[in-house]
XYZ file of C-alpha atoms in Angstrom:
728
model
C -6.994 -5.686 23.087
C -4.006 -4.931 25.288
C -2.091 -7.668 23.465
C -2.771 -6.226 20.007
C 0.356 -6.045 17.842
C 1.300 -3.860 14.883
C 3.470 -4.883 11.989
C 4.907 -3.312 8.865
C 6.629 -5.812 6.628
C 7.347 -5.238 2.935
C 7.529 -8.989 2.326
C 3.820 -9.285 3.176
C 3.163 -7.568 -0.169
C 5.142 -10.168 -2.127
C 3.043 -12.499 -4.273
C 3.120 -15.900 -2.585
C 4.189 -18.880 -4.764
C 5.041 -16.507 -7.612
C 8.114 -17.584 -9.671
C 9.625 -14.085 -9.368
C 9.238 -14.154 -5.586
C 10.707 -17.644 -5.337
C 13.672 -16.597 -7.469
C 14.238 -13.557 -5.240
C 14.214 -15.766 -2.139
C 16.844 -18.008 -3.752
C 18.873 -14.906 -4.690
C 18.768 -13.708 -1.069
C 19.942 -17.119 0.128
C 22.942 -16.831 -2.210
C 23.940 -13.216 -1.522
C 21.951 -11.944 1.457
C 19.181 -9.360 1.650
C 19.232 -6.137 -0.364
C 17.317 -3.956 2.082
C 18.932 -4.328 5.513
C 20.769 -1.031 5.690
C 20.368 2.514 6.986
C 21.613 5.511 5.018
C 22.676 8.559 6.990
C 23.826 11.801 5.448
C 25.652 14.272 7.718
C 25.924 17.819 6.405
C 28.352 20.603 7.181
C 28.533 24.157 5.791
C 30.378 25.280 3.773
C 32.110 21.912 3.254
C 32.718 18.545 4.912
C 36.467 19.155 4.590
C 36.874 20.677 8.068
C 39.024 18.982 10.686
C 36.681 19.272 13.673
C 33.732 18.003 11.659
C 35.648 15.049 10.209
C 36.992 14.081 13.643
C 33.450 14.027 15.057
C 32.210 11.914 12.122
C 35.124 9.491 12.526
C 34.399 9.070 16.244
C 30.675 8.685 15.537
C 31.322 5.962 12.907
C 33.740 4.091 15.168
C 31.348 4.057 18.130
C 28.357 3.100 15.988
C 30.310 0.166 14.541
C 30.512 -1.349 18.029
C 26.718 -1.691 18.287
C 25.647 -5.346 18.513
C 22.940 -4.840 15.854
C 25.382 -3.335 13.351
C 27.418 -5.525 10.986
C 29.417 -2.797 9.266
C 29.629 0.992 8.961
C 31.123 2.538 5.824
C 32.063 6.200 5.536
C 34.871 8.226 3.940
C 36.442 8.599 7.391
C 37.096 4.845 7.704
C 37.468 3.881 4.043
C 40.661 3.468 2.080
C 41.914 2.210 -1.270
C 44.954 0.260 -2.449
C 47.453 2.074 -4.654
C 50.473 0.459 -6.301
C 53.372 2.832 -6.937
C 56.308 2.420 -9.370
C 58.602 2.151 -6.350
C 56.878 -0.852 -4.774
C 55.609 -4.188 -6.054
C 53.042 -4.288 -3.243
C 49.916 -2.135 -3.136
C 49.773 0.399 -0.321
C 46.585 0.991 1.674
C 45.813 4.737 1.409
C 42.905 6.318 3.361
C 40.539 8.469 1.311
C 40.822 11.195 3.939
C 43.881 12.262 5.906
C 41.821 13.882 8.654
C 44.718 15.309 10.680
C 46.489 16.965 7.739
C 44.431 19.886 6.402
C 47.000 20.483 3.675
C 45.931 17.219 2.019
C 42.211 18.090 1.922
C 42.427 19.577 -1.565
C 44.187 16.548 -3.036
C 41.925 14.193 -1.074
C 38.836 15.863 -2.518
C 40.215 15.621 -6.058
C 40.938 11.926 -5.581
C 37.520 11.219 -4.038
C 35.630 12.908 -6.883
C 37.719 10.979 -9.426
C 36.583 7.652 -7.974
C 33.246 6.592 -9.572
C 32.637 3.981 -6.862
C 32.750 6.746 -4.212
C 31.471 9.892 -5.912
C 27.640 10.296 -5.724
C 27.471 7.488 -3.167
C 29.531 8.570 -0.158
C 29.678 12.314 -0.907
C 27.183 14.691 -2.536
C 27.986 16.874 -5.524
C 28.763 20.104 -3.654
C 30.745 18.338 -0.887
C 28.420 19.626 1.847
C 27.263 16.162 2.913
C 28.817 12.748 3.427
C 27.098 9.388 3.532
C 27.312 6.883 6.363
C 26.096 3.446 5.252
C 25.059 1.281 8.202
C 24.608 -2.422 7.404
C 22.658 -4.053 10.221
C 21.612 -7.610 11.057
C 19.044 -9.135 8.722
C 15.280 -9.202 9.393
C 15.326 -6.991 12.482
C 12.059 -6.991 14.434
C 10.191 -3.796 15.256
C 11.663 -3.847 18.756
C 15.236 -4.182 17.488
C 14.626 -1.521 14.823
C 13.605 0.793 17.669
C 16.801 -0.079 19.567
C 18.928 0.668 16.500
C 17.145 3.954 15.832
C 17.537 4.907 19.508
C 21.284 4.118 19.417
C 21.765 6.252 16.306
C 19.750 9.124 17.793
C 21.755 9.032 21.029
C 25.055 9.169 19.146
C 23.771 12.016 16.952
C 22.894 13.968 20.071
C 26.210 13.076 21.709
C 28.289 14.400 18.802
C 26.043 17.380 18.194
C 25.137 16.855 14.535
C 22.480 19.413 13.645
C 21.966 18.780 9.915
C 21.467 15.130 9.057
C 19.085 12.785 7.213
C 18.173 9.172 7.986
C 16.451 6.580 5.804
C 16.216 2.820 5.418
C 13.929 -0.121 6.175
C 14.709 -0.134 9.907
C 13.950 3.600 10.164
C 10.835 3.313 8.004
C 9.465 0.281 9.850
C 9.754 1.974 13.214
C 8.080 5.122 11.865
C 5.282 3.261 10.056
C 4.344 1.115 13.049
C 4.201 4.135 15.381
C 1.924 5.946 12.914
C -0.281 2.832 12.557
C -0.708 2.611 16.338
C -1.659 6.270 16.568
C -4.029 6.196 13.601
C -5.837 3.029 14.731
C -6.632 4.595 18.114
C -7.304 7.979 16.499
C -9.836 6.571 14.028
C -11.604 4.576 16.744
C -11.989 7.711 18.888
C -13.017 9.904 15.968
C -15.496 7.271 14.765
C -17.286 7.293 18.118
C -17.544 11.071 18.118
C -19.006 10.967 14.621
C -21.414 8.170 15.580
C -22.798 10.223 18.454
C -23.231 13.281 16.226
C -25.018 11.460 13.413
C -27.204 9.355 15.671
C -28.401 12.425 17.527
C -29.233 14.150 14.233
C -31.027 11.034 12.979
C -33.014 10.073 16.108
C -32.990 13.236 18.254
C -32.796 11.248 21.502
C -30.185 9.726 23.807
C -31.938 6.387 23.296
C -31.015 6.597 19.629
C -27.370 7.243 20.549
C -26.357 4.750 23.214
C -28.226 1.751 21.759
C -26.535 1.731 18.315
C -23.270 2.864 19.930
C -23.236 -0.265 22.072
C -23.604 -2.543 19.020
C -20.850 -0.734 17.099
C -18.550 -0.778 20.152
C -19.012 -4.496 20.668
C -18.383 -5.152 16.954
C -15.068 -3.302 17.059
C -14.111 -4.907 20.370
C -14.844 -8.417 19.106
C -12.842 -8.264 15.877
C -9.831 -6.386 17.306
C -9.883 -8.520 20.459
C -10.137 -11.666 18.350
C -7.083 -10.616 16.294
C -5.113 -9.959 19.480
C -6.204 -13.307 20.937
C -4.869 -15.274 17.955
C -1.720 -13.101 17.767
C -2.638 -11.538 14.394
C -1.022 -8.086 14.015
C -2.531 -4.946 12.485
C -0.732 -4.200 9.210
C -0.744 -0.982 7.202
C -3.896 -1.991 5.282
C -5.796 -3.009 8.422
C -5.508 0.476 9.938
C -8.831 1.187 8.169
C -10.524 -1.746 9.985
C -12.094 0.435 12.735
C -13.639 2.720 10.111
C -15.004 -0.227 8.125
C -16.451 -1.835 11.253
C -18.014 1.479 12.144
C -19.829 1.840 8.808
C -20.859 -1.816 8.454
C -22.214 -2.180 11.981
C -23.929 1.194 11.804
C -25.602 0.310 8.487
C -27.192 -2.800 10.025
C -28.351 -0.875 13.091
C -29.812 2.078 11.166
C -31.982 -0.109 8.909
C -33.311 -2.197 11.793
C -33.902 0.674 14.217
C -35.500 2.866 11.512
C -38.030 0.131 10.722
C -38.656 -0.439 14.437
C -39.422 3.267 14.983
C -41.617 3.326 11.880
C -43.710 0.483 13.317
C -43.964 2.247 16.685
C -45.195 5.357 14.906
C -47.897 3.283 13.216
C -49.102 2.251 16.683
C -47.618 -1.246 16.756
C -46.861 -2.537 20.301
C -43.162 -2.620 21.195
C -42.580 -6.389 21.037
C -44.538 -6.776 17.804
C -42.645 -3.779 16.360
C -39.358 -5.603 17.015
C -40.711 -8.773 15.377
C -41.969 -6.920 12.296
C -38.731 -4.957 11.947
C -36.707 -8.158 11.896
C -39.207 -9.950 9.693
C -39.110 -7.242 7.019
C -35.529 -5.927 7.320
C -33.761 -8.874 8.932
C -33.473 -11.045 5.844
C -32.172 -8.099 3.821
C -29.640 -7.403 6.586
C -28.519 -11.021 6.421
C -28.063 -10.743 2.645
C -26.158 -7.453 2.911
C -23.821 -8.913 5.538
C -23.185 -11.983 3.411
C -22.588 -9.979 0.220
C -20.287 -7.503 2.023
C -18.318 -10.399 3.519
C -18.134 -11.997 0.056
C -16.777 -8.721 -1.330
C -13.963 -8.711 1.218
C -13.274 -12.437 0.854
C -12.824 -11.919 -2.892
C -9.481 -10.340 -1.916
C -8.244 -13.889 -1.286
C -7.635 -14.049 -5.046
C -4.785 -11.554 -4.573
C -1.554 -13.495 -3.915
C -0.349 -11.035 -1.258
C -0.491 -12.064 2.379
C -1.222 -8.516 3.620
C -4.256 -8.196 1.313
C -5.521 -11.699 2.103
C -5.343 -10.971 5.832
C -7.226 -7.717 5.282
C -9.984 -9.569 3.397
C -10.314 -12.311 6.020
C -10.528 -10.097 9.109
C -12.816 -7.469 7.592
C -15.178 -10.232 6.411
C -15.080 -11.751 9.890
C -15.786 -8.331 11.418
C -18.832 -7.939 9.151
C -20.209 -11.272 10.379
C -19.535 -10.285 14.009
C -21.511 -7.076 13.450
C -24.410 -9.012 11.913
C -24.445 -11.523 14.781
C -24.667 -8.715 17.347
C -27.356 -6.914 15.330
C -29.409 -10.145 15.367
C -28.910 -11.040 19.041
C -27.906 -8.156 21.279
C -29.870 -5.438 19.443
C -33.316 -7.128 19.545
C -32.729 -8.074 23.188
C -32.053 -4.412 24.017
C -35.023 -3.192 21.986
C -37.305 -5.475 24.010
C -35.702 -4.736 27.394
C -35.556 -0.931 27.236
C -38.388 1.563 26.951
C -39.288 2.770 23.438
C -37.943 6.199 22.466
C -40.170 9.304 22.626
C -41.678 9.839 19.155
C -43.147 13.333 19.421
C -39.948 15.007 18.252
C -39.680 12.682 15.279
C -42.783 13.889 13.441
C -41.102 16.942 11.898
C -38.205 14.840 10.717
C -40.536 12.207 9.265
C -42.624 14.806 7.496
C -39.472 16.321 6.020
C -38.263 12.959 4.691
C -41.627 11.897 3.311
C -42.181 15.242 1.631
C -38.799 15.257 -0.099
C -38.862 11.582 -1.045
C -42.422 11.832 -2.355
C -41.466 14.762 -4.602
C -38.364 12.898 -5.739
C -40.392 9.786 -6.620
C -42.867 11.802 -8.698
C -39.987 13.488 -10.552
C -38.491 10.072 -11.395
C -41.797 8.743 -12.742
C -42.333 11.794 -14.972
C -38.747 11.894 -16.305
C -37.746 8.245 -16.368
C -36.613 8.223 -20.031
C -34.558 11.416 -19.677
C -32.918 10.083 -16.509
C -32.151 6.796 -18.243
C -30.263 8.557 -21.071
C -28.422 10.770 -18.582
C -27.029 7.633 -16.949
C -26.153 6.214 -20.369
C -24.167 9.407 -20.990
C -22.418 8.922 -17.654
C -21.467 5.409 -18.735
C -19.793 6.764 -21.877
C -17.881 9.404 -19.907
C -16.924 6.757 -17.340
C -15.528 4.386 -19.976
C -13.395 7.199 -21.430
C -11.994 7.943 -17.963
C -11.417 4.262 -17.191
C -9.206 3.924 -20.276
C -6.894 6.595 -18.828
C -6.087 4.613 -15.657
C -2.412 3.689 -15.262
C -0.991 0.838 -13.203
C 1.902 2.425 -11.308
C 3.628 1.982 -7.966
C 6.204 3.814 -5.848
C 7.977 2.370 -2.817
C 6.888 5.378 -0.768
C 3.416 5.703 -2.284
C 1.756 5.380 1.124
C 3.275 8.619 2.438
C 2.042 12.066 1.451
C 4.390 14.449 -0.348
C 4.832 16.701 2.692
C 5.390 13.796 5.099
C 8.674 14.054 7.027
C 9.724 10.449 6.356
C 8.992 10.732 2.638
C 11.058 13.926 2.467
C 13.947 12.065 4.103
C 13.834 9.326 1.470
C 13.391 11.861 -1.351
C 16.505 13.682 -0.140
C 18.641 10.583 -0.791
C 17.069 10.182 -4.242
C 18.217 13.686 -5.159
C 21.499 14.090 -3.260
C 22.876 10.563 -3.652
C 22.026 7.403 -5.596
C 18.627 6.736 -4.036
C 17.349 3.916 -1.830
C 15.406 1.674 -4.225
C 17.449 -1.575 -4.424
C 18.472 -2.875 -7.855
C 19.594 -6.483 -8.302
C 20.540 -8.321 -11.497
C 21.270 -12.022 -11.139
C 23.796 -13.476 -13.606
C 23.763 -17.267 -13.983
C 26.389 -19.317 -15.790
C 24.871 -21.394 -18.612
C 27.955 -23.071 -20.070
C 28.986 -25.664 -17.479
C 32.413 -25.973 -19.119
C 33.262 -22.447 -18.002
C 33.412 -20.685 -14.630
C 31.993 -17.352 -13.572
C 35.597 -16.044 -13.683
C 36.096 -17.030 -17.330
C 37.267 -14.000 -19.318
C 34.381 -14.170 -21.831
C 31.893 -14.308 -18.968
C 33.524 -11.333 -17.232
C 33.533 -9.343 -20.493
C 29.796 -9.987 -20.878
C 29.223 -8.831 -17.306
C 31.258 -5.714 -18.026
C 29.154 -4.898 -21.098
C 25.945 -5.229 -19.076
C 27.514 -3.170 -16.299
C 28.419 -0.387 -18.745
C 24.901 -0.396 -20.210
C 23.361 -0.067 -16.732
C 25.417 3.075 -16.082
C 25.168 4.660 -19.538
C 21.585 3.851 -20.561
C 19.658 2.311 -17.654
C 20.493 5.271 -15.431
C 22.369 3.776 -12.464
C 24.999 6.140 -11.089
C 27.209 3.281 -9.951
C 27.088 -0.514 -9.649
C 28.709 -3.177 -7.500
C 29.847 -6.078 -9.707
C 32.770 -8.324 -10.678
C 33.507 -5.992 -13.591
C 33.953 -3.127 -11.117
C 36.367 -5.188 -9.025
C 38.646 -5.762 -12.025
C 38.388 -2.104 -13.127
C 39.524 -1.007 -9.681
C 42.298 -3.632 -9.711
C 43.500 -2.263 -13.054
C 43.572 1.255 -11.641
C 45.496 0.076 -8.570
C 48.066 -1.566 -10.811
C 48.629 1.761 -12.587
C 49.282 3.928 -9.518
C 45.628 4.885 -9.065
C 45.409 6.858 -12.315
C 41.746 7.476 -13.208
C 42.278 6.801 -16.929
C 43.037 3.147 -16.097
C 39.624 2.666 -14.497
C 38.628 0.313 -17.327
C 38.174 -3.384 -17.859
C 41.633 -4.990 -18.298
C 42.822 -7.372 -20.993
C 42.737 -11.149 -20.555
C 46.294 -11.542 -19.236
C 45.901 -8.765 -16.663
C 42.515 -10.152 -15.595
C 44.056 -13.575 -14.955
C 46.773 -11.985 -12.799
C 44.274 -9.919 -10.792
C 42.096 -13.013 -10.277
C 45.003 -14.967 -8.764
C 45.651 -12.111 -6.345
C 41.984 -11.870 -5.363
C 41.677 -15.591 -4.723
C 44.764 -15.488 -2.475
C 43.322 -12.780 -0.230
C 42.495 -13.920 3.302
C 39.435 -11.685 3.394
C 37.006 -13.257 0.943
C 34.049 -11.061 1.986
C 34.088 -8.980 -1.196
C 34.071 -11.985 -3.523
C 31.548 -13.713 -1.249
C 29.192 -10.769 -1.687
C 29.451 -11.092 -5.476
C 29.883 -14.813 -6.230
C 27.944 -17.705 -4.685
C 29.627 -20.810 -3.260
C 29.014 -22.849 -6.424
C 30.589 -20.102 -8.562
C 27.657 -20.414 -10.957
C 25.941 -17.167 -9.935
C 27.044 -13.571 -9.576
C 25.175 -10.327 -9.126
C 25.192 -6.729 -10.277
C 23.875 -4.639 -7.415
C 23.041 -0.959 -6.948
C 20.445 1.497 -5.715
C 18.392 4.060 -7.605
C 15.735 6.695 -7.096
C 12.092 5.811 -6.437
C 11.141 6.305 -10.100
C 7.920 4.288 -10.095
C 6.808 1.120 -11.852
C 6.051 2.680 -15.257
C 9.502 4.265 -15.617
C 11.216 1.166 -14.212
C 9.390 -1.020 -16.753
C 10.669 1.172 -19.605
C 14.239 0.840 -18.346
C 13.854 -2.909 -17.862
C 12.547 -3.315 -21.419
C 15.616 -1.531 -22.824
C 17.868 -3.737 -20.692
C 16.197 -6.919 -21.931
C 16.522 -5.751 -25.530
C 20.221 -4.991 -25.026
C 20.948 -8.362 -23.410
C 19.000 -10.202 -26.102
C 20.896 -8.532 -28.952
C 24.368 -8.048 -27.435
C 24.970 -10.862 -24.914
C 25.606 -14.503 -25.776
C 22.655 -16.426 -24.299
C 24.623 -19.698 -24.421
C 27.159 -18.180 -22.024
C 25.130 -16.490 -19.260
C 21.483 -16.003 -18.267
C 20.284 -12.841 -16.500
C 17.225 -11.951 -14.453
C 16.266 -8.717 -12.723
C 15.218 -9.207 -9.114
C 15.319 -7.321 -5.805
C 12.762 -5.704 -3.511
C 11.754 -2.930 -5.930
C 11.357 -5.276 -8.899
C 9.290 -7.813 -6.942
C 6.871 -5.131 -5.783
C 6.602 -3.815 -9.362
C 5.875 -7.328 -10.642
C 3.196 -7.823 -8.005
C 1.545 -4.557 -8.988
C 1.388 -5.747 -12.603
C -0.616 -8.818 -11.595
C -2.811 -7.216 -8.943
C -5.255 -5.746 -11.498
C -5.960 -9.179 -12.945
C -6.344 -10.831 -9.528
C -8.622 -8.121 -8.163
C -10.713 -8.147 -11.333
C -11.058 -11.918 -11.010
C -12.050 -11.588 -7.350
C -14.526 -8.820 -8.126
C -16.140 -10.874 -10.917
C -16.467 -13.789 -8.499
C -18.124 -11.508 -5.948
C -20.525 -10.157 -8.596
C -21.367 -13.707 -9.679
C -22.111 -14.826 -6.105
C -24.230 -11.722 -5.463
C -26.089 -12.443 -8.719
C -26.837 -15.950 -7.524
C -28.163 -14.546 -4.241
C -30.345 -12.106 -6.162
C -31.553 -14.950 -8.351
C -32.421 -16.943 -5.236
C -34.349 -13.957 -3.863
C -36.340 -13.094 -7.017
C -36.087 -16.170 -9.228
C -36.154 -13.726 -12.138
C -33.152 -13.102 -14.418
C -34.410 -9.691 -15.487
C -34.590 -8.481 -11.873
C -31.081 -9.809 -11.207
C -29.702 -7.737 -14.091
C -31.702 -4.686 -13.002
C -30.304 -4.981 -9.462
C -26.692 -5.403 -10.631
C -26.536 -2.366 -12.937
C -26.715 0.262 -10.107
C -23.834 -1.528 -8.366
C -21.536 -1.910 -11.359
C -21.954 1.730 -12.436
C -20.321 3.120 -9.242
C -17.268 0.950 -9.983
C -17.105 2.457 -13.472
C -17.471 5.892 -11.877
C -14.580 5.068 -9.514
C -12.356 3.975 -12.410
C -13.218 7.218 -14.229
C -12.162 9.275 -11.185
C -8.808 7.479 -11.132
C -8.336 8.135 -14.843
C -9.377 11.782 -14.949
C -7.539 12.766 -11.747
C -4.411 10.833 -12.716
C -4.494 8.618 -9.605
C -2.441 5.473 -10.224
C -3.874 1.984 -9.830
C -1.929 0.295 -7.014
C -2.631 -1.845 -3.957
C -4.271 0.892 -1.907
C -6.510 2.107 -4.760
C -7.191 -1.295 -6.332
C -8.786 -2.772 -3.204
C -11.201 0.183 -3.139
C -13.209 -1.445 -5.941
C -13.853 -4.534 -3.827
C -14.669 -2.526 -0.674
C -16.975 -0.181 -2.605
C -18.880 -3.028 -4.270
C -19.304 -4.947 -1.019
C -20.776 -1.905 0.739
C -22.693 -0.323 -2.177
C -24.692 -3.492 -2.891
C -26.227 -3.319 0.596
C -28.626 -0.488 -0.243
C -29.758 -2.222 -3.430
C -30.547 -5.392 -1.493
C -32.564 -3.461 1.097
C -34.490 -1.697 -1.686
C -35.188 -4.870 -3.685
C -36.076 -6.901 -0.602
C -38.603 -4.298 0.545
C -40.042 -4.085 -2.981
C -40.541 -7.854 -3.061
C -42.273 -7.773 0.338
C -44.674 -5.077 -0.850
C -45.496 -7.062 -3.993
C -46.055 -10.210 -1.923
C -48.579 -8.283 0.174
C -50.655 -7.929 -2.997
C -50.100 -4.220 -3.501
C -50.221 -2.824 -7.060
C -46.860 -2.508 -8.836
C -46.554 1.295 -8.784
C -47.854 1.610 -5.227
C -45.449 -1.118 -4.055
C -42.564 0.766 -5.674
C -43.698 4.024 -4.050
C -43.976 2.432 -0.578
C -40.506 0.914 -1.047
C -39.047 4.242 -2.119
C -40.528 6.154 0.817
C -39.770 3.467 3.400
C -36.210 2.498 2.486
C -35.172 5.852 0.986
C -34.683 7.515 4.357
C -32.633 4.623 5.763
C -30.534 4.400 2.574
C -29.745 8.127 2.659
C -28.915 8.041 6.375
C -26.662 4.988 6.111
C -24.857 6.412 3.065
C -24.230 9.721 4.837
C -22.960 7.937 7.937
C -20.790 5.533 5.918
C -19.327 8.400 3.861
C -18.656 10.392 7.018
C -16.937 7.346 8.526
C -14.700 6.905 5.504
C -14.015 10.636 5.233
C -12.314 10.347 8.627
C -9.528 8.556 6.763
C -8.629 11.850 5.072
C -6.762 12.687 8.293
C -4.374 9.764 7.730
C -0.666 10.285 7.053
C -0.803 7.305 4.700
C -1.726 8.322 1.177
C -3.274 4.910 0.464
C -5.580 5.266 3.480
C -6.395 8.831 2.393
C -7.467 7.590 -1.050
C -9.569 4.802 0.467
C -11.509 7.383 2.474
C -11.934 9.866 -0.368
C -12.677 7.514 -3.251
C -15.036 5.169 -1.391
C -17.024 8.179 -0.151
C -17.375 9.533 -3.695
C -18.278 6.083 -5.028
C -20.947 5.538 -2.383
C -22.528 8.909 -3.123
C -22.800 7.863 -6.765
C -24.156 4.468 -5.631
C -26.815 6.310 -3.605
C -27.909 8.218 -6.717
C -27.926 4.976 -8.687
C -30.137 3.264 -6.072
C -32.584 6.145 -5.608
C -32.749 7.286 -9.255
C -31.504 4.673 -11.706
C -32.868 1.586 -9.926
C -36.516 2.828 -9.887
C -36.104 3.939 -13.534
C -34.872 0.477 -14.560
C -37.719 -1.188 -12.654
C -40.257 1.106 -14.311
C -38.842 0.665 -17.824
C -37.904 -3.008 -17.888
C -39.877 -4.771 -15.155
C -43.165 -2.929 -14.753
C -44.451 -2.912 -18.322
C -46.771 -5.905 -17.873
C -48.101 -4.573 -14.598
């Protein structure tokens, strides 16, 4: 476990082998990544136009630019523009800020706010904050992200900046991984405390605490140790692994130990009590472990590496827990002395009294209860239809989280941090990307993106020629417009003669068949982004010559949105496969189609209930909430299998139908209630998480399992009585 690693990588949520993902990879190869930067805003009251402040920022920027992990630092203090005057044929390089001359601050501010490529990107609206854009090396590891963050923090402290904001992938990755480390250890510790509490309440003896605790501990140790041994890191989804291992392992132990104690209470000798417990509950435990593992393995249908890894290791952990429950647990039960049973009589009487009354109520009101559940189905379907498929880049952080507030600040004060990329491909091989008709088309798209799509500013070839036109006319703002064909040809010759080709290299690929329109925007969510994208497609289709250029939206934000659109289908497919496999197992157990259908209904209804919660509460369907359906089904089906397996055993013993159902209800009811309470308590621990996705997993699975408990203890007996027990 000491070698366990943690990882937070956005690319793990890209759909593998998806055409959109493959296109984005090709786009990155042409132009570089769109997410390897850090935004820093430094604030000063009442204005940034103060000499001492600007000198400190200039020194800070210069020193930061010398860092080996930093490629470039851009800020108003080190930026300039070219201006061509009537008195010179050559353009003069003029800094945006003349830091040492306070008399020029007024004119400098007027010029800065008249430059669209600067305003709203490097300075906020009230001139109290200025942006420092730090472009760092691509694909920095967690360790190097920490080094970069440490370097920035040290310089901030050195220059005494008190009001500042930081955001970017390198900052977010470092923060996320630190939180994941803390929460993994936190949930393990909290799980053990909760285990001890519940086991003492359930068994009222230290024997009933340390024995199950040992099985759960070994289960956690094995799966986490196994991941560390094969160098598999914990990702943001796998932070819930300790909680899942806790509930799965504990469920197996509770059912087996409860039956063992029941046999001891009936006077069965210790060794025979162990044998009977495993004979009656063991096969059901095997089935529940297999079906739970199948539920998690159904996540392999999702084409996201992070989700696939989650499915594989949780399924493996379930099998580890079952193996220990079948080997170590019976060995311990035989080796140690049986627990004292005198204190258990009150508890047993309580359970049998309540469950007996509950069973009689179900028999007398089976038709009424059936129609109540039918009503719930109708309400659930209405709620399910309200569910929306939406996604935000920062969806995993709560609203009041410090890191989310940092990112939100840039959305409001500047242009935002969500990358936008539009690839433009040349179709007509007889032309070049610098052909005037091609550039005019790019300019029209560029203008649409700013006027209708909602981008504050873009980086494109059209912008380069607009700026060149303004330079040619002494920097007058009214000439910030796309030039005519003759002027464009002249500007192009000048650009191609420049020694520094970095600007053109960032916009045009080596073949000169591709260019890009790049920008950033606020974290508006998938639904709003889809609306904007639809308008853009309609504009391009109606206004741009498709025989000239071909466009495609790409970039980190778009790829994640696209993946979210397909995740519902993939998870639904995986869930249907899991239901089919569980149905086959049920069919193998009962060899009766009617009983298979009866057993499936109480496990499908909780999923409908979960969808209704999402719809009525306005919780979006996304990665973190979508996988809940699979987890909930895999765990909820366990209680049904235990109930149906016990019922079959009672019938095989030759007991009458109604008596067999009663014995099943009284025998398994207590274990089902206990395991559900423990599982819910285990998942409710996740409410303490800083990750909103983890929070929802804990809350929604707990609510779903409570409904599954009601379905197993109320609806399942009703269905058996109404549709299976008529002949009997």
